[in-house]
Coordinates of C-alpha atoms in Angstrom, one line a residue:
M1 CA 113.1 57.5 63.8
A2 CA 110.5 60.3 63.7
A3 CA 110.9 63.1 61.2
K4 CA 111.7 66.5 62.5
L5 CA 110.6 68.2 59.3
R6 CA 107.5 67.1 57.5
K7 CA 105.4 67.9 54.4
G8 CA 103.6 71.2 54.9
D9 CA 106.0 72.7 57.4
K10 CA 107.1 76.3 56.9
V11 CA 110.9 76.4 56.8
I12 CA 113.8 78.8 56.2
V13 CA 116.9 78.0 54.2
L14 CA 120.1 78.3 56.4
A15 CA 122.8 77.8 53.7
G16 CA 123.4 77.8 50.0
K17 CA 122.4 80.1 47.1
D18 CA 118.9 80.6 48.5
K19 CA 120.0 81.4 52.1
G20 CA 117.2 83.3 54.0
K21 CA 114.4 82.3 51.6
Q22 CA 111.2 80.8 53.2
G23 CA 108.8 78.3 51.8
T24 CA 106.7 75.3 52.6
I25 CA 107.9 71.7 52.2
A26 CA 106.2 70.0 49.2
S27 CA 107.7 66.6 49.7
V28 CA 110.4 64.8 51.8
D29 CA 112.7 62.0 50.9
P30 CA 114.0 60.5 54.2
K31 CA 116.3 58.0 52.5
A32 CA 118.2 60.7 50.6
N33 CA 117.8 63.1 53.5
K34 CA 116.4 65.8 51.2
A35 CA 113.2 67.8 50.8
V36 CA 111.6 69.8 48.0
V37 CA 110.6 73.3 49.1
D38 CA 108.3 75.5 47.0
G39 CA 110.2 78.4 45.5
V40 CA 113.6 77.3 46.7
N41 CA 116.5 75.8 44.8
M42 CA 114.8 76.4 41.4
A43 CA 116.3 75.0 38.2
I44 CA 115.2 75.5 34.6
R45 CA 114.0 72.3 32.9
H46 CA 113.5 72.1 29.2
V47 CA 110.2 70.4 28.4
K48 CA 109.3 69.0 24.9
Q49 CA 106.0 70.1 23.6
S50 CA 103.2 67.4 23.5
Q51 CA 99.6 67.4 22.4
T52 CA 98.4 68.5 25.8
T53 CA 101.2 70.7 27.2
Q54 CA 103.1 73.6 25.9
G55 CA 106.9 73.1 25.6
G56 CA 109.6 75.4 26.7
R57 CA 111.7 76.3 29.7
T58 CA 109.9 75.6 33.0
P59 CA 111.2 76.4 36.5
K60 CA 111.2 73.4 38.8
A61 CA 112.0 73.2 42.6
M62 CA 114.9 70.8 43.1
P63 CA 115.6 68.8 46.4
I64 CA 117.6 70.5 49.1
D65 CA 119.4 68.8 52.0
L66 CA 117.4 68.7 55.3
S67 CA 120.5 70.0 57.2
N68 CA 120.2 73.3 55.3
L69 CA 116.5 73.8 56.5
A70 CA 115.1 75.0 59.8
L71 CA 111.5 75.2 61.0
I72 CA 110.0 78.6 61.5
D73 CA 108.3 79.1 64.9
A74 CA 105.4 81.3 65.9
N75 CA 107.7 84.3 66.2
G76 CA 108.9 83.9 62.6
K77 CA 112.4 82.8 63.7
A78 CA 114.4 79.7 62.8
T79 CA 114.1 77.0 65.5
R80 CA 115.3 73.5 66.1
V81 CA 112.8 70.7 66.7
G82 CA 112.6 68.4 69.7
F83 CA 110.3 65.6 70.8
K84 CA 108.4 65.2 74.1
M85 CA 105.6 63.1 75.4
D86 CA 102.3 64.9 75.6
G87 CA 100.3 62.4 77.7
D88 CA 100.7 59.2 75.9
K89 CA 101.5 60.8 72.5
K90 CA 104.9 61.8 71.1
V91 CA 104.8 65.4 69.7
R92 CA 107.2 67.8 68.1
F93 CA 108.0 71.1 69.8
A94 CA 110.0 74.2 68.9
K95 CA 113.1 74.5 71.0
T96 CA 113.1 78.4 71.1
T97 CA 109.5 78.8 72.4
G98 CA 108.6 75.4 73.7
D99 CA 105.4 75.5 71.7
V100 CA 104.0 72.2 70.4
I101 CA 104.0 72.0 66.6
D102 CA 100.7 70.9 65.0
A103 CA 99.7 68.7 68.0

């Protein structure tokens, strides 16, 4: 099945501790139904010092469920994603505006 949310999409968080925050998707895990969004669902990771890197507490973006994310349309509002045929090609479109997403 085609993915409604992909790497590089600008999304908004619908639920959870980061509700209302926006960011871009860094990676998607379709099997676990989760995505990593830059600046959202941050956790502190303790990293041991090595010869090349400084140790300490580093913030890291943790995966968030895809059901808690919504794509941002051209107007800056959250929208659902649909699929339609554009000629002989299947494309994603925003349900609120009807605009094709990254055709």
